[in-house]
mmCIF file with all atom_site columns, C-alpha atoms in Angstrom:
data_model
loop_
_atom_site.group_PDB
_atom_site.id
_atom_site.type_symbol
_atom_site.label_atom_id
_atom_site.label_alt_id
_atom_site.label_comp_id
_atom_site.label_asym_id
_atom_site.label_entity_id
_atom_site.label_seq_id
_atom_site.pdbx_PDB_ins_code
_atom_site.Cartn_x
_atom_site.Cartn_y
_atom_site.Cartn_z
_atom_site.occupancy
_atom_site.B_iso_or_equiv
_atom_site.pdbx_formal_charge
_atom_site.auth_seq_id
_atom_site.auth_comp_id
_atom_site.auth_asym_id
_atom_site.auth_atom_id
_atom_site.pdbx_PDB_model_num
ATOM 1   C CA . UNK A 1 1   ? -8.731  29.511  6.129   1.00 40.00 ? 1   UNK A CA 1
ATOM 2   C CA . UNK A 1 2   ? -7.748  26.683  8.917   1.00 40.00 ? 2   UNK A CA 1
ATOM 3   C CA . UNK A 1 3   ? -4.874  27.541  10.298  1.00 36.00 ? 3   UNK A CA 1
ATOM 4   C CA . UNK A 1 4   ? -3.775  24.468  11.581  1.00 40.00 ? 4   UNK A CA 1
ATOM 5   C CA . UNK A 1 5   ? -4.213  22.641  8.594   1.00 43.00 ? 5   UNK A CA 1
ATOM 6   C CA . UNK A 1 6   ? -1.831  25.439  6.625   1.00 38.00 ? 6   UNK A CA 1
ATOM 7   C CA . UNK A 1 7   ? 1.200   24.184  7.904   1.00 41.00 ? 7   UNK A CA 1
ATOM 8   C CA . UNK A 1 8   ? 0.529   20.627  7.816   1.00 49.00 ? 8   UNK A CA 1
ATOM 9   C CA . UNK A 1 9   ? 2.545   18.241  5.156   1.00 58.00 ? 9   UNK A CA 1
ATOM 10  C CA . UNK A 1 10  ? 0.864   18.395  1.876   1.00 72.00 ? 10  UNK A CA 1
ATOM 11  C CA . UNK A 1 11  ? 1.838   14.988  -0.682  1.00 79.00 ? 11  UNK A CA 1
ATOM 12  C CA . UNK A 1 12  ? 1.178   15.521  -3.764  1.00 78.00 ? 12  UNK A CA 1
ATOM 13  C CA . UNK A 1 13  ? -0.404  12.367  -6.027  1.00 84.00 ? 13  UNK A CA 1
ATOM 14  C CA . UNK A 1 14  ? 1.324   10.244  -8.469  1.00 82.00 ? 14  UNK A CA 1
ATOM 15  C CA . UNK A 1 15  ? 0.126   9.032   -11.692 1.00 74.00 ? 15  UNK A CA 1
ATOM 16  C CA . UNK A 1 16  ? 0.677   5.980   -13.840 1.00 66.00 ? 16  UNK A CA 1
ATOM 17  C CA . UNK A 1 17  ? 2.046   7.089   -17.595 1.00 66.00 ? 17  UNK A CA 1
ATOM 18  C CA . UNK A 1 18  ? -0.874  5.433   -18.920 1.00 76.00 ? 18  UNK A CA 1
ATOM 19  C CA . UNK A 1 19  ? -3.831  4.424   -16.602 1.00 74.00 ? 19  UNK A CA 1
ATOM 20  C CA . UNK A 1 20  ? -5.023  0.583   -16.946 1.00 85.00 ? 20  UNK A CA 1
ATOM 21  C CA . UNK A 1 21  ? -7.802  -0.850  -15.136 1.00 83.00 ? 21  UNK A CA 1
ATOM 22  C CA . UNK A 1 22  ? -6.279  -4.174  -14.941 1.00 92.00 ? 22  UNK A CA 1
ATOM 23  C CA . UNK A 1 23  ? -2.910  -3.734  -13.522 1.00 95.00 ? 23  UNK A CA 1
ATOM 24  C CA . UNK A 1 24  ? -1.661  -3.057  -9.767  1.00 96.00 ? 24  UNK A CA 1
ATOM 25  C CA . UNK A 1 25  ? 0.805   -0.291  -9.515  1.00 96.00 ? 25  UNK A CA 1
ATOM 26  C CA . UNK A 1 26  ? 3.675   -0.504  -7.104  1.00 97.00 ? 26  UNK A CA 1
ATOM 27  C CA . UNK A 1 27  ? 2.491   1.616   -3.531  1.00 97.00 ? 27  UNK A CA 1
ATOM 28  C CA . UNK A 1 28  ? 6.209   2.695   -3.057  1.00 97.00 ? 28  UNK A CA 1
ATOM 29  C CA . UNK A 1 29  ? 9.486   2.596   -4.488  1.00 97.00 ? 29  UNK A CA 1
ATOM 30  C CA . UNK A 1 30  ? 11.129  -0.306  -2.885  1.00 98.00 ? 30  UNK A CA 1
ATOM 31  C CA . UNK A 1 31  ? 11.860  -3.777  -3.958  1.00 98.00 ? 31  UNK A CA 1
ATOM 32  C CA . UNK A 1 32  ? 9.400   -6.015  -5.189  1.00 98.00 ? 32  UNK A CA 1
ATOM 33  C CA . UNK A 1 33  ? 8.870   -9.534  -3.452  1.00 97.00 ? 33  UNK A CA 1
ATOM 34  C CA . UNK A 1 34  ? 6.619   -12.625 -4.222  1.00 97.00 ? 34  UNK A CA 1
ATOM 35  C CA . UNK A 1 35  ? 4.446   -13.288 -1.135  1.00 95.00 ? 35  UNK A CA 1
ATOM 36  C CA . UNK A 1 36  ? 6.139   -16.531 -0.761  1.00 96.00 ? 36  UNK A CA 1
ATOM 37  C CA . UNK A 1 37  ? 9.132   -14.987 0.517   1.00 97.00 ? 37  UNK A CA 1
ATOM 38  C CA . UNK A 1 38  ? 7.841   -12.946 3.418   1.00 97.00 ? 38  UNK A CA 1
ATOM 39  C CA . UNK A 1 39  ? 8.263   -13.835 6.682   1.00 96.00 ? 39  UNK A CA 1
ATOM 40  C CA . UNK A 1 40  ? 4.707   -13.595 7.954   1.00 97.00 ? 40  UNK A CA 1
ATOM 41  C CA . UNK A 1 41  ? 3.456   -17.068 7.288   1.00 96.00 ? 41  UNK A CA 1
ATOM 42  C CA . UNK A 1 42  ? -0.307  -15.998 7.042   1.00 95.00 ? 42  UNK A CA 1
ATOM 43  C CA . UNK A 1 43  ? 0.681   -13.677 4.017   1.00 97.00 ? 43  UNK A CA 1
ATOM 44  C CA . UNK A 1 44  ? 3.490   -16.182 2.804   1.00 97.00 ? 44  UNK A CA 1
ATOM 45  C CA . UNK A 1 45  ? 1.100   -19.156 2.533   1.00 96.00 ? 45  UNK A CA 1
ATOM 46  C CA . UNK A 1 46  ? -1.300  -16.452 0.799   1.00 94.00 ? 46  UNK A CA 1
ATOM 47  C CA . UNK A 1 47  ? -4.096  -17.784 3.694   1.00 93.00 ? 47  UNK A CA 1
ATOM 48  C CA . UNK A 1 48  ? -5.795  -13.486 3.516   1.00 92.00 ? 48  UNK A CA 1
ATOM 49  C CA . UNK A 1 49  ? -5.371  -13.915 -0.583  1.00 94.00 ? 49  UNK A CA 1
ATOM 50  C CA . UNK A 1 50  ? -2.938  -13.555 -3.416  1.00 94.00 ? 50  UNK A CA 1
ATOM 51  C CA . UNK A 1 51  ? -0.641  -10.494 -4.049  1.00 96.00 ? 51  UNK A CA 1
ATOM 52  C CA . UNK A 1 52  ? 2.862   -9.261  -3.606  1.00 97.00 ? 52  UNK A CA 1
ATOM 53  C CA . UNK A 1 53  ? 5.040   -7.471  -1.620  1.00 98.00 ? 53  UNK A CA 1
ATOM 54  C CA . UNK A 1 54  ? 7.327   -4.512  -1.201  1.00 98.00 ? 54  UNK A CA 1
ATOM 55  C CA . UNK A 1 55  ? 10.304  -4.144  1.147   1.00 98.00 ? 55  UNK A CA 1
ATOM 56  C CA . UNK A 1 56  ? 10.192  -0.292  0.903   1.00 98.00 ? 56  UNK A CA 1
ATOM 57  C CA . UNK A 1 57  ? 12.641  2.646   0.625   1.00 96.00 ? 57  UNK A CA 1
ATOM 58  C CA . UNK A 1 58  ? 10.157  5.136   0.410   1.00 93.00 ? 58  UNK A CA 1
ATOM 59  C CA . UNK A 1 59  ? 7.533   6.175   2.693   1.00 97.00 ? 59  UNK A CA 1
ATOM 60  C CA . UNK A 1 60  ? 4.586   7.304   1.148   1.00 97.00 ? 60  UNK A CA 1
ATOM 61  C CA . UNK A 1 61  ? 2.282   4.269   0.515   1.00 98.00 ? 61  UNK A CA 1
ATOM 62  C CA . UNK A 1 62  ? 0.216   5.377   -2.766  1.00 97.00 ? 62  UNK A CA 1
ATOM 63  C CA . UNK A 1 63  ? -3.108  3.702   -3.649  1.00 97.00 ? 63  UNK A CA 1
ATOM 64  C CA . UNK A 1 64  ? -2.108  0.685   -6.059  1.00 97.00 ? 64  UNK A CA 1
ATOM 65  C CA . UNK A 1 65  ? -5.435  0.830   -8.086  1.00 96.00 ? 65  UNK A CA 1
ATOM 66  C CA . UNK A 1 66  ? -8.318  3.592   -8.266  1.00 96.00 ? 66  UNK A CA 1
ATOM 67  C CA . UNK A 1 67  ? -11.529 2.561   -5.961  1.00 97.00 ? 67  UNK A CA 1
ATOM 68  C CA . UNK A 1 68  ? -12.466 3.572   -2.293  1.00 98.00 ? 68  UNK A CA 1
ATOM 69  C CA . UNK A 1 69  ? -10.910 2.900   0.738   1.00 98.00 ? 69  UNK A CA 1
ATOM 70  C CA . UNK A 1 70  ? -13.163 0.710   2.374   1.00 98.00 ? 70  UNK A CA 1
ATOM 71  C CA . UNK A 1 71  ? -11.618 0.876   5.763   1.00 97.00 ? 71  UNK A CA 1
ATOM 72  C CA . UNK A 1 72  ? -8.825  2.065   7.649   1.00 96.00 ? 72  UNK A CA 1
ATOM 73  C CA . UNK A 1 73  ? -7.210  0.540   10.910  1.00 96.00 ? 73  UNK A CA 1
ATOM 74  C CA . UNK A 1 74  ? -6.686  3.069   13.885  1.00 95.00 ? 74  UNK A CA 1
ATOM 75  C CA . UNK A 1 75  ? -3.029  2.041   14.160  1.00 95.00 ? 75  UNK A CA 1
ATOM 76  C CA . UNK A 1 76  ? -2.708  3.812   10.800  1.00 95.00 ? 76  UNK A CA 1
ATOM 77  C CA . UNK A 1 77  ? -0.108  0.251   9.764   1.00 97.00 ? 77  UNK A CA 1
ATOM 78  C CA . UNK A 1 78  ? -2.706  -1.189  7.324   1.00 98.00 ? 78  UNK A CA 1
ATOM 79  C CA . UNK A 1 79  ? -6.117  -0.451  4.878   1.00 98.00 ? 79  UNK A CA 1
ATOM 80  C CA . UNK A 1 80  ? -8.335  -1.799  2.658   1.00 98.00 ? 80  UNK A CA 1
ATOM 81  C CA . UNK A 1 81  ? -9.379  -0.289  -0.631  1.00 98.00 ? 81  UNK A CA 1
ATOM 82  C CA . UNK A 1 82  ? -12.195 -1.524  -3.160  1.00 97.00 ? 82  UNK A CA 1
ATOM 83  C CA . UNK A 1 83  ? -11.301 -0.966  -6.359  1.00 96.00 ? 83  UNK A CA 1
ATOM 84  C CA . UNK A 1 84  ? -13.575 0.617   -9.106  1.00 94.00 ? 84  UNK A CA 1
ATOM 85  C CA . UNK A 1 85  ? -13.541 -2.910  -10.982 1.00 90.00 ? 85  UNK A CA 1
ATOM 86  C CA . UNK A 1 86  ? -14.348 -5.166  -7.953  1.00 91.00 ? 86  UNK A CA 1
ATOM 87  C CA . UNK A 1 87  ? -11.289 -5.973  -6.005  1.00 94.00 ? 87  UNK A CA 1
ATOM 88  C CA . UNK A 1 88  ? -10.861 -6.003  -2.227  1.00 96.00 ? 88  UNK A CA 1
ATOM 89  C CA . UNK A 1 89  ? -7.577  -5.299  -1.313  1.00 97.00 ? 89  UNK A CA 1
ATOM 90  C CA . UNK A 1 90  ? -5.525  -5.101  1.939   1.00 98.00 ? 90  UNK A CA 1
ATOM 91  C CA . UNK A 1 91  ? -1.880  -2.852  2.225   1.00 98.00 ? 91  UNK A CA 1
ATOM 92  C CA . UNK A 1 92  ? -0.245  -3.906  5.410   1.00 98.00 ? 92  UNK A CA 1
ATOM 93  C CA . UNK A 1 93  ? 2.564   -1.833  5.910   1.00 98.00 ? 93  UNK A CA 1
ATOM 94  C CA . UNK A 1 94  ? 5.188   -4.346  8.074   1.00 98.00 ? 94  UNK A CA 1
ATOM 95  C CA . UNK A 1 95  ? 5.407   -7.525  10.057  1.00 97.00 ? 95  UNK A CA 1
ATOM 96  C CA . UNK A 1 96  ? 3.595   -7.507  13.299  1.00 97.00 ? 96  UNK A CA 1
ATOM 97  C CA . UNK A 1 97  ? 3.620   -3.630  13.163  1.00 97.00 ? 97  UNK A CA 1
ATOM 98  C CA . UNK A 1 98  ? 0.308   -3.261  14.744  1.00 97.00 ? 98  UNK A CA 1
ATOM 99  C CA . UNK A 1 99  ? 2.100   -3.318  18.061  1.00 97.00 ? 99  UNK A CA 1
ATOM 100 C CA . UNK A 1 100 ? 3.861   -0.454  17.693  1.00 97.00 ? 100 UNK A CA 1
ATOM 101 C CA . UNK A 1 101 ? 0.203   0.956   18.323  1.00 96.00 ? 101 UNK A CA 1
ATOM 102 C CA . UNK A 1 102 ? 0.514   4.118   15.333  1.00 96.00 ? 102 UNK A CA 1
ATOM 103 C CA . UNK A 1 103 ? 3.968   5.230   16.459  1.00 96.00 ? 103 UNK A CA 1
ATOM 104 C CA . UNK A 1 104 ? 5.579   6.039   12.735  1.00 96.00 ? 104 UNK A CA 1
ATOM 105 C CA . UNK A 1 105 ? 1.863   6.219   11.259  1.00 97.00 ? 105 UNK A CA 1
ATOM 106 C CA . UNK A 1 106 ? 0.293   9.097   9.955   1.00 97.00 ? 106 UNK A CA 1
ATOM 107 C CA . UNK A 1 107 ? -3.137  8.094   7.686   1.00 96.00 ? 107 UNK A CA 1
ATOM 108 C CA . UNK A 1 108 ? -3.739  10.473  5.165   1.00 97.00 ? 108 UNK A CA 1
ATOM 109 C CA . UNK A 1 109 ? -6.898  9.060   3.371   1.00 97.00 ? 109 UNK A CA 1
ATOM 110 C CA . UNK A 1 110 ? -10.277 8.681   5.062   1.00 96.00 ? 110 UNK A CA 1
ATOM 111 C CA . UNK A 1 111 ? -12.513 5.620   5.111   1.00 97.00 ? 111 UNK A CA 1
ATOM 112 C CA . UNK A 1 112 ? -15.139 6.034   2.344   1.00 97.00 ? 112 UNK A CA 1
ATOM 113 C CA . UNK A 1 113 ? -12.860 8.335   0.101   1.00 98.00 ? 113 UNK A CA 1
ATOM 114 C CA . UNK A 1 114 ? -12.476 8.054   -3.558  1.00 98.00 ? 114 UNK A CA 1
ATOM 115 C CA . UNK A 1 115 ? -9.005  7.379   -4.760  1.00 97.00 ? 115 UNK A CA 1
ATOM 116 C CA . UNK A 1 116 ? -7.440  7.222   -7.380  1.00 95.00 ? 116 UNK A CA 1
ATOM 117 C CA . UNK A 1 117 ? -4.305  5.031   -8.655  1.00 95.00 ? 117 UNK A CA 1
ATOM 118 C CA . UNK A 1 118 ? -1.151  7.394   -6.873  1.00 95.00 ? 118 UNK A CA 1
ATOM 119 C CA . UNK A 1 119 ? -3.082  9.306   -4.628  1.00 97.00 ? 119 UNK A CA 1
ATOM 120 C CA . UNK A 1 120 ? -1.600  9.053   -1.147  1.00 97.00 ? 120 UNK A CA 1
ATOM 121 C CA . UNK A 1 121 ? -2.574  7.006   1.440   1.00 98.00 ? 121 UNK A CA 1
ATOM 122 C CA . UNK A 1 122 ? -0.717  6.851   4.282   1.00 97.00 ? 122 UNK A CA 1
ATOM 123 C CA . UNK A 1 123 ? 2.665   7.984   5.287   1.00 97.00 ? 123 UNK A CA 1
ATOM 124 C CA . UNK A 1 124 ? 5.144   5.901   7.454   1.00 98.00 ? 124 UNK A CA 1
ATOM 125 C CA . UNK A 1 125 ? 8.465   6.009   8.590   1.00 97.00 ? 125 UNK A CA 1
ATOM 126 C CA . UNK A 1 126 ? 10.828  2.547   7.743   1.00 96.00 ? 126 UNK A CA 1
ATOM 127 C CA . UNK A 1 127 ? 13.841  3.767   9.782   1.00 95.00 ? 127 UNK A CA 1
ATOM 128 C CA . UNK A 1 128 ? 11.702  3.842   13.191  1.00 95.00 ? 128 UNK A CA 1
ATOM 129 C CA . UNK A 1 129 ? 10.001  0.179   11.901  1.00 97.00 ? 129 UNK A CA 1
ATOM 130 C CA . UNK A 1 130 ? 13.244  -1.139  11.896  1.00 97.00 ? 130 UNK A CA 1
ATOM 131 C CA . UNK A 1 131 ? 14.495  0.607   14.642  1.00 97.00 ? 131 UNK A CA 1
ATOM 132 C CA . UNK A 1 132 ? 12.153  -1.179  16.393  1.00 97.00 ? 132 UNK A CA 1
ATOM 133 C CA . UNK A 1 133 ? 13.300  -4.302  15.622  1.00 97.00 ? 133 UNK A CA 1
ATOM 134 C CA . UNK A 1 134 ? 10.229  -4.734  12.841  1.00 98.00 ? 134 UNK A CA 1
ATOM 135 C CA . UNK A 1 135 ? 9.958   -5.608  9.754   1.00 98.00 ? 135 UNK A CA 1
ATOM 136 C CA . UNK A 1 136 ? 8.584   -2.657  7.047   1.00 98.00 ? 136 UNK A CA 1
ATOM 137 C CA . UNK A 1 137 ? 7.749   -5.147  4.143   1.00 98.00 ? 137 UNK A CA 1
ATOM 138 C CA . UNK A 1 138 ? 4.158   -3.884  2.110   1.00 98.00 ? 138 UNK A CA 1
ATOM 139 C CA . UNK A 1 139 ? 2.271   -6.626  1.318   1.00 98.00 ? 139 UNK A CA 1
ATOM 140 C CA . UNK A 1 140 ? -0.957  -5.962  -0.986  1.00 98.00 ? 140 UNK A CA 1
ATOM 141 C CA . UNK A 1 141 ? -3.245  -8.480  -0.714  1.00 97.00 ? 141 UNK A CA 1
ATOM 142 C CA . UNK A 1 142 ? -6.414  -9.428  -2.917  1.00 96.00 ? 142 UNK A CA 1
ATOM 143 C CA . UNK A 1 143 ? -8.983  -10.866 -0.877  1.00 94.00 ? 143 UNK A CA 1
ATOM 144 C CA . UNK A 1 144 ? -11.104 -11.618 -3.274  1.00 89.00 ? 144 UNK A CA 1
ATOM 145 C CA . UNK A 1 145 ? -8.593  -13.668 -5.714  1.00 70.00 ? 145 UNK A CA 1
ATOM 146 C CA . UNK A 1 146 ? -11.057 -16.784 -6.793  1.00 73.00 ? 146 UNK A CA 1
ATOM 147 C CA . UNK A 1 147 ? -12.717 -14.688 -9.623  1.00 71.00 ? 147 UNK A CA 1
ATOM 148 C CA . UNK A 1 148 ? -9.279  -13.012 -10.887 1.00 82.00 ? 148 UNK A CA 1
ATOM 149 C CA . UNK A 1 149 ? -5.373  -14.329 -12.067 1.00 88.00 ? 149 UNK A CA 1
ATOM 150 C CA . UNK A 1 150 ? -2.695  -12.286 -11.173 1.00 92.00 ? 150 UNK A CA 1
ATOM 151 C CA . UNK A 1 151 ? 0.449   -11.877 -13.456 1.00 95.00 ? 151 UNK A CA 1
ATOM 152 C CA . UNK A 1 152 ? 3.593   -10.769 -11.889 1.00 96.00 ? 152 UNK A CA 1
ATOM 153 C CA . UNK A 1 153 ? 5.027   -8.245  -14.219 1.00 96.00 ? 153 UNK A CA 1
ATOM 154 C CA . UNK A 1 154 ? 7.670   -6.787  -12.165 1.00 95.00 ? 154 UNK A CA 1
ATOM 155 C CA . UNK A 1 155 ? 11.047  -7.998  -10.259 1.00 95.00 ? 155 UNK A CA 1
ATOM 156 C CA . UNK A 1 156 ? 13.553  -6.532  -8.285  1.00 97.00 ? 156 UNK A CA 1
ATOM 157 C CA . UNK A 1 157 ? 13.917  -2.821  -7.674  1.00 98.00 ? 157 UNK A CA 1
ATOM 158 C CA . UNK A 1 158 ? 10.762  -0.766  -8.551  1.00 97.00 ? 158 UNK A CA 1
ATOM 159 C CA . UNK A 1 159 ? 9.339   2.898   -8.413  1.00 96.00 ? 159 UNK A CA 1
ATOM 160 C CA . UNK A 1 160 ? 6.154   4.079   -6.961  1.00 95.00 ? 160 UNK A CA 1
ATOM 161 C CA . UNK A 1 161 ? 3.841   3.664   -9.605  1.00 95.00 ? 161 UNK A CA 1
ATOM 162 C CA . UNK A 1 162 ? 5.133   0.874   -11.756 1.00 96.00 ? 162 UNK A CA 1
ATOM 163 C CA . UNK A 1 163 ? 2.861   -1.477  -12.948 1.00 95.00 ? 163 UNK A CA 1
ATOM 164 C CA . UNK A 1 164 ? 3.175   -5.130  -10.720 1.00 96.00 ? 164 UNK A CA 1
ATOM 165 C CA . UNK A 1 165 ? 0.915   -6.970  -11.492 1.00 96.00 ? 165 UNK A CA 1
ATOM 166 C CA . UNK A 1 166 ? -2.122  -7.771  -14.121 1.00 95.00 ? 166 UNK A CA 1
ATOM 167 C CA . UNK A 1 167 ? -5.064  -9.039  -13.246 1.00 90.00 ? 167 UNK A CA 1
#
């Protein structure tokens, strides 16, 4: 047995109710925001792709849809995930957080792992974020939107897990 990895934090998966292939599930509990309202202009004007966004209360980030993560940033504040059915998709966690170089980032999945739809990601702490005079809004971002339409099926306050949008 590793030692070192017996006393380290342990977070447990999520699932959906009912798996779907073509619906992305909320990463957090938080509230849910059209991309148009963020303040980031590049994700606002949906320049990186189409999505949504999250101002979080928790901080877990859960994988949104089942797939791989296809790569991971070393400040631990964003990734990107291929899903099983084709999308590329990028979870920023925060405004401009990449400066704060990690600090209230801990990745928990590995580049090239298999995920499924609630396993955990990353963890990441809002209270420092803001403390730091950022802002800890998710945005989940497909990259790839030409071939797909996405259908907002939530508003307002959501739970980790709900089902967002449809695609």
């Amino acid at each position: 047995m590793n030692w070192h990895n017996l006393f380290k934090k342990k977070t447990p998966a999520l699932r959906p109710r009912i798996f779907k292939d073509n619906i992305l599930y909320a990463p957090t509990q938080g509230t849910y925001l059209p991309l148009a309202k963020v303040s980031d202009p590049a994700f606002a004007s949906k320049s990186m792709g189409d999505g949504f966004a999250i101002v979080p209360e928790g901080n877990i980030l859960y994988a949104p849809v089942s797939g791989s993560v296809a790569g991971t940033f070393p400040t631990g504040h964003a990734l990107t995930l291929k899903s099983d059915n084709g999308l590329e998709i990028l979870i920023h966690v925060g405004i401009d957080t990449v400066e704060l170089n990690g600090q209230g980032f801990e990745t928990i999945a590995q580049q090239g792992q298999k995920v499924t739809a609630g396993d955990p990601l990353l963890r990441f702490d809002p209270v420092a974020i803001r403390k730091a005079d950022y802002d800890p809004t998710i945005m989940i971002i497909v990259m790839n939107p030409r071939d797909i339409h996405l259908t907002p099926l939530a508003e307002g306050s959501v739970q980790a897990l709900d089902e967002i949008m449809k695609f």
